[in-house]
């Protein structure tokens, strides 16, 4: 019987609170700003072997991150193209530059706030471990977003 009374009281309280929200007494949307995405962030965009073309999932990630950044003050974006150790160093350097440019172009096309973009390319430097193992996860572009709430 005691459990029933507690449950009934909780139900009545929930209805009362939800009723207040329905008539606007509890509407706090004008007081709360969502600034969760307005911090320094790092994003990795991966590429297929030897490619500088963005995949569909990469384009979707860029678009979603751009949406989260709306309302933020983006002070700068660092885009660093990288390559694996497959092939010669000169080709890998060119490939990493193409990857950085492709990502920066996609960021602008996705409507990201127009900050200062810094592009760099690391080529295949560091793409092999000290033991001589290739690092395939180096087929990426790193994006560092310097954002703050407005």
Short mmCIF file of C-alpha atoms in Angstrom, two decimals:
data_model
loop_
_atom_site.label_atom_id
_atom_site.label_comp_id
_atom_site.label_asym_id
_atom_site.label_seq_id
_atom_site.Cartn_x
_atom_site.Cartn_y
_atom_site.Cartn_z
CA UNK A 1 0.00 0.00 0.00
CA UNK A 2 2.87 2.36 0.86
CA UNK A 3 4.51 1.68 -2.51
CA UNK A 4 1.27 2.56 -4.30
CA UNK A 5 1.02 5.91 -2.49
CA UNK A 6 4.62 6.81 -3.35
CA UNK A 7 4.10 5.88 -7.00
CA UNK A 8 0.83 7.85 -7.13
CA UNK A 9 2.48 10.89 -5.55
CA UNK A 10 5.37 10.70 -8.03
CA UNK A 11 2.92 10.48 -10.94
CA UNK A 12 0.95 13.51 -9.73
CA UNK A 13 4.18 15.49 -9.28
CA UNK A 14 5.37 14.52 -12.77
CA UNK A 15 2.09 15.66 -14.32
CA UNK A 16 2.26 18.95 -12.44
CA UNK A 17 5.80 19.64 -13.59
CA UNK A 18 5.06 18.63 -17.18
CA UNK A 19 2.01 20.90 -17.13
CA UNK A 20 4.19 23.83 -16.12
CA UNK A 21 6.55 23.09 -18.98
CA UNK A 22 3.67 22.97 -21.44
CA UNK A 23 2.46 26.47 -20.60
CA UNK A 24 5.93 28.00 -20.81
CA UNK A 25 6.67 28.47 -17.11
CA UNK A 26 9.67 26.14 -17.33
CA UNK A 27 10.93 27.10 -20.80
CA UNK A 28 14.62 27.83 -20.29
CA UNK A 29 15.70 27.64 -23.93
CA UNK A 30 16.53 31.35 -23.98
CA UNK A 31 18.76 30.96 -20.93
CA UNK A 32 20.77 27.96 -22.00
CA UNK A 33 23.39 28.07 -24.74
CA UNK A 34 24.76 24.82 -26.12
CA UNK A 35 28.50 25.40 -26.32
CA UNK A 36 29.55 21.75 -26.09
CA UNK A 37 31.16 21.87 -29.52
CA UNK A 38 32.89 25.19 -28.87
CA UNK A 39 36.16 23.78 -27.60
CA UNK A 40 39.44 22.79 -29.17
CA UNK A 41 38.80 19.56 -31.05
CA UNK A 42 40.73 17.07 -33.12
CA UNK A 43 39.31 15.12 -36.02
CA UNK A 44 40.96 12.49 -38.20
CA UNK A 45 39.84 11.96 -41.80
CA UNK A 46 41.05 8.65 -43.25
CA UNK A 47 41.77 7.93 -46.91
CA UNK A 48 42.09 4.86 -49.06
CA UNK A 49 45.63 3.83 -50.04
CA UNK A 50 47.11 6.32 -52.50
CA UNK A 51 43.94 8.46 -52.58
CA UNK A 52 43.20 12.09 -51.76
CA UNK A 53 39.46 11.82 -52.43
CA UNK A 54 37.19 12.05 -49.39
CA UNK A 55 34.97 9.09 -48.64
CA UNK A 56 31.24 9.50 -47.99
CA UNK A 57 31.69 8.89 -44.22
CA UNK A 58 34.42 11.55 -44.14
CA UNK A 59 32.15 14.06 -45.88
CA UNK A 60 29.38 13.28 -43.40
CA UNK A 61 31.74 13.77 -40.43
CA UNK A 62 32.87 17.12 -41.81
CA UNK A 63 29.25 18.23 -42.31
CA UNK A 64 28.18 17.14 -38.81
CA UNK A 65 31.17 18.83 -37.18
CA UNK A 66 30.46 22.00 -39.16
CA UNK A 67 26.89 22.01 -37.86
CA UNK A 68 28.15 21.65 -34.28
CA UNK A 69 30.49 24.61 -34.80
CA UNK A 70 27.71 27.01 -35.81
CA UNK A 71 27.50 29.62 -33.08
CA UNK A 72 31.13 29.08 -32.07
CA UNK A 73 34.02 31.44 -32.57
CA UNK A 74 36.43 29.38 -34.66
CA UNK A 75 39.80 31.07 -34.36
CA UNK A 76 41.70 28.72 -36.61
CA UNK A 77 41.81 25.29 -38.16
CA UNK A 78 45.02 23.33 -38.67
CA UNK A 79 44.86 20.74 -41.44
CA UNK A 80 47.80 18.31 -41.55
CA UNK A 81 48.00 15.85 -44.43
CA UNK A 82 49.82 12.57 -43.79
CA UNK A 83 50.73 9.51 -45.86
CA UNK A 84 51.79 5.94 -45.20
CA UNK A 85 55.25 4.68 -46.10
CA UNK A 86 54.04 2.91 -49.28
CA UNK A 87 55.86 4.34 -52.27
CA UNK A 88 58.64 6.92 -52.44
CA UNK A 89 58.91 9.92 -50.12
CA UNK A 90 58.41 12.56 -52.84
CA UNK A 91 55.12 10.96 -53.97
CA UNK A 92 53.98 10.63 -50.36
CA UNK A 93 54.73 14.29 -49.71
CA UNK A 94 52.64 15.31 -52.74
CA UNK A 95 49.85 12.95 -51.68
CA UNK A 96 49.76 14.36 -48.15
CA UNK A 97 49.59 17.91 -49.58
CA UNK A 98 46.67 16.88 -51.84
CA UNK A 99 44.90 15.32 -48.84
CA UNK A 100 45.27 18.49 -46.77
CA UNK A 101 43.94 20.64 -49.63
CA UNK A 102 41.00 18.25 -50.26
CA UNK A 103 39.98 18.41 -46.61
CA UNK A 104 40.31 22.20 -46.39
CA UNK A 105 38.19 22.57 -49.55
CA UNK A 106 35.56 20.22 -48.08
CA UNK A 107 35.49 22.23 -44.82
CA UNK A 108 34.82 25.44 -46.72
CA UNK A 109 32.25 23.77 -48.99
CA UNK A 110 30.46 22.35 -45.92
CA UNK A 111 29.97 25.91 -44.66
CA UNK A 112 32.37 25.83 -41.73
CA UNK A 113 32.90 29.24 -40.14
CA UNK A 114 35.66 30.97 -42.07
CA UNK A 115 38.64 31.01 -39.77
CA UNK A 116 42.28 31.08 -40.59
CA UNK A 117 43.22 27.74 -42.19
CA UNK A 118 46.76 26.49 -41.74
CA UNK A 119 47.68 23.71 -44.14
CA UNK A 120 50.70 21.48 -43.76
CA UNK A 121 51.83 18.11 -45.02
CA UNK A 122 54.00 15.58 -43.26
CA UNK A 123 54.42 13.15 -46.14
CA UNK A 124 55.54 9.76 -44.91
CA UNK A 125 57.75 11.10 -42.09
CA UNK A 126 57.04 8.95 -39.03
CA UNK A 127 55.05 6.42 -41.06
CA UNK A 128 57.30 3.58 -39.94
CA UNK A 129 57.87 2.47 -36.38
CA UNK A 130 61.34 2.18 -34.86
CA UNK A 131 61.07 -1.56 -35.56
CA UNK A 132 60.46 -0.90 -39.27
CA UNK A 133 56.71 -1.65 -39.31
CA UNK A 134 54.55 0.40 -41.66
CA UNK A 135 51.83 2.52 -40.06
CA UNK A 136 48.77 2.25 -42.36
CA UNK A 137 46.76 4.55 -40.09
CA UNK A 138 48.94 7.37 -41.36
CA UNK A 139 46.71 7.54 -44.47
CA UNK A 140 44.80 10.44 -42.99
CA UNK A 141 44.48 14.15 -42.48
CA UNK A 142 44.43 15.52 -38.94
CA UNK A 143 42.20 18.50 -38.27
CA UNK A 144 42.71 20.59 -35.17
CA UNK A 145 39.89 23.07 -34.57
CA UNK A 146 40.55 26.03 -32.31
CA UNK A 147 37.03 27.03 -31.22
CA UNK A 148 35.54 28.91 -28.29
CA UNK A 149 32.06 30.01 -27.30
CA UNK A 150 31.12 33.41 -28.73
#
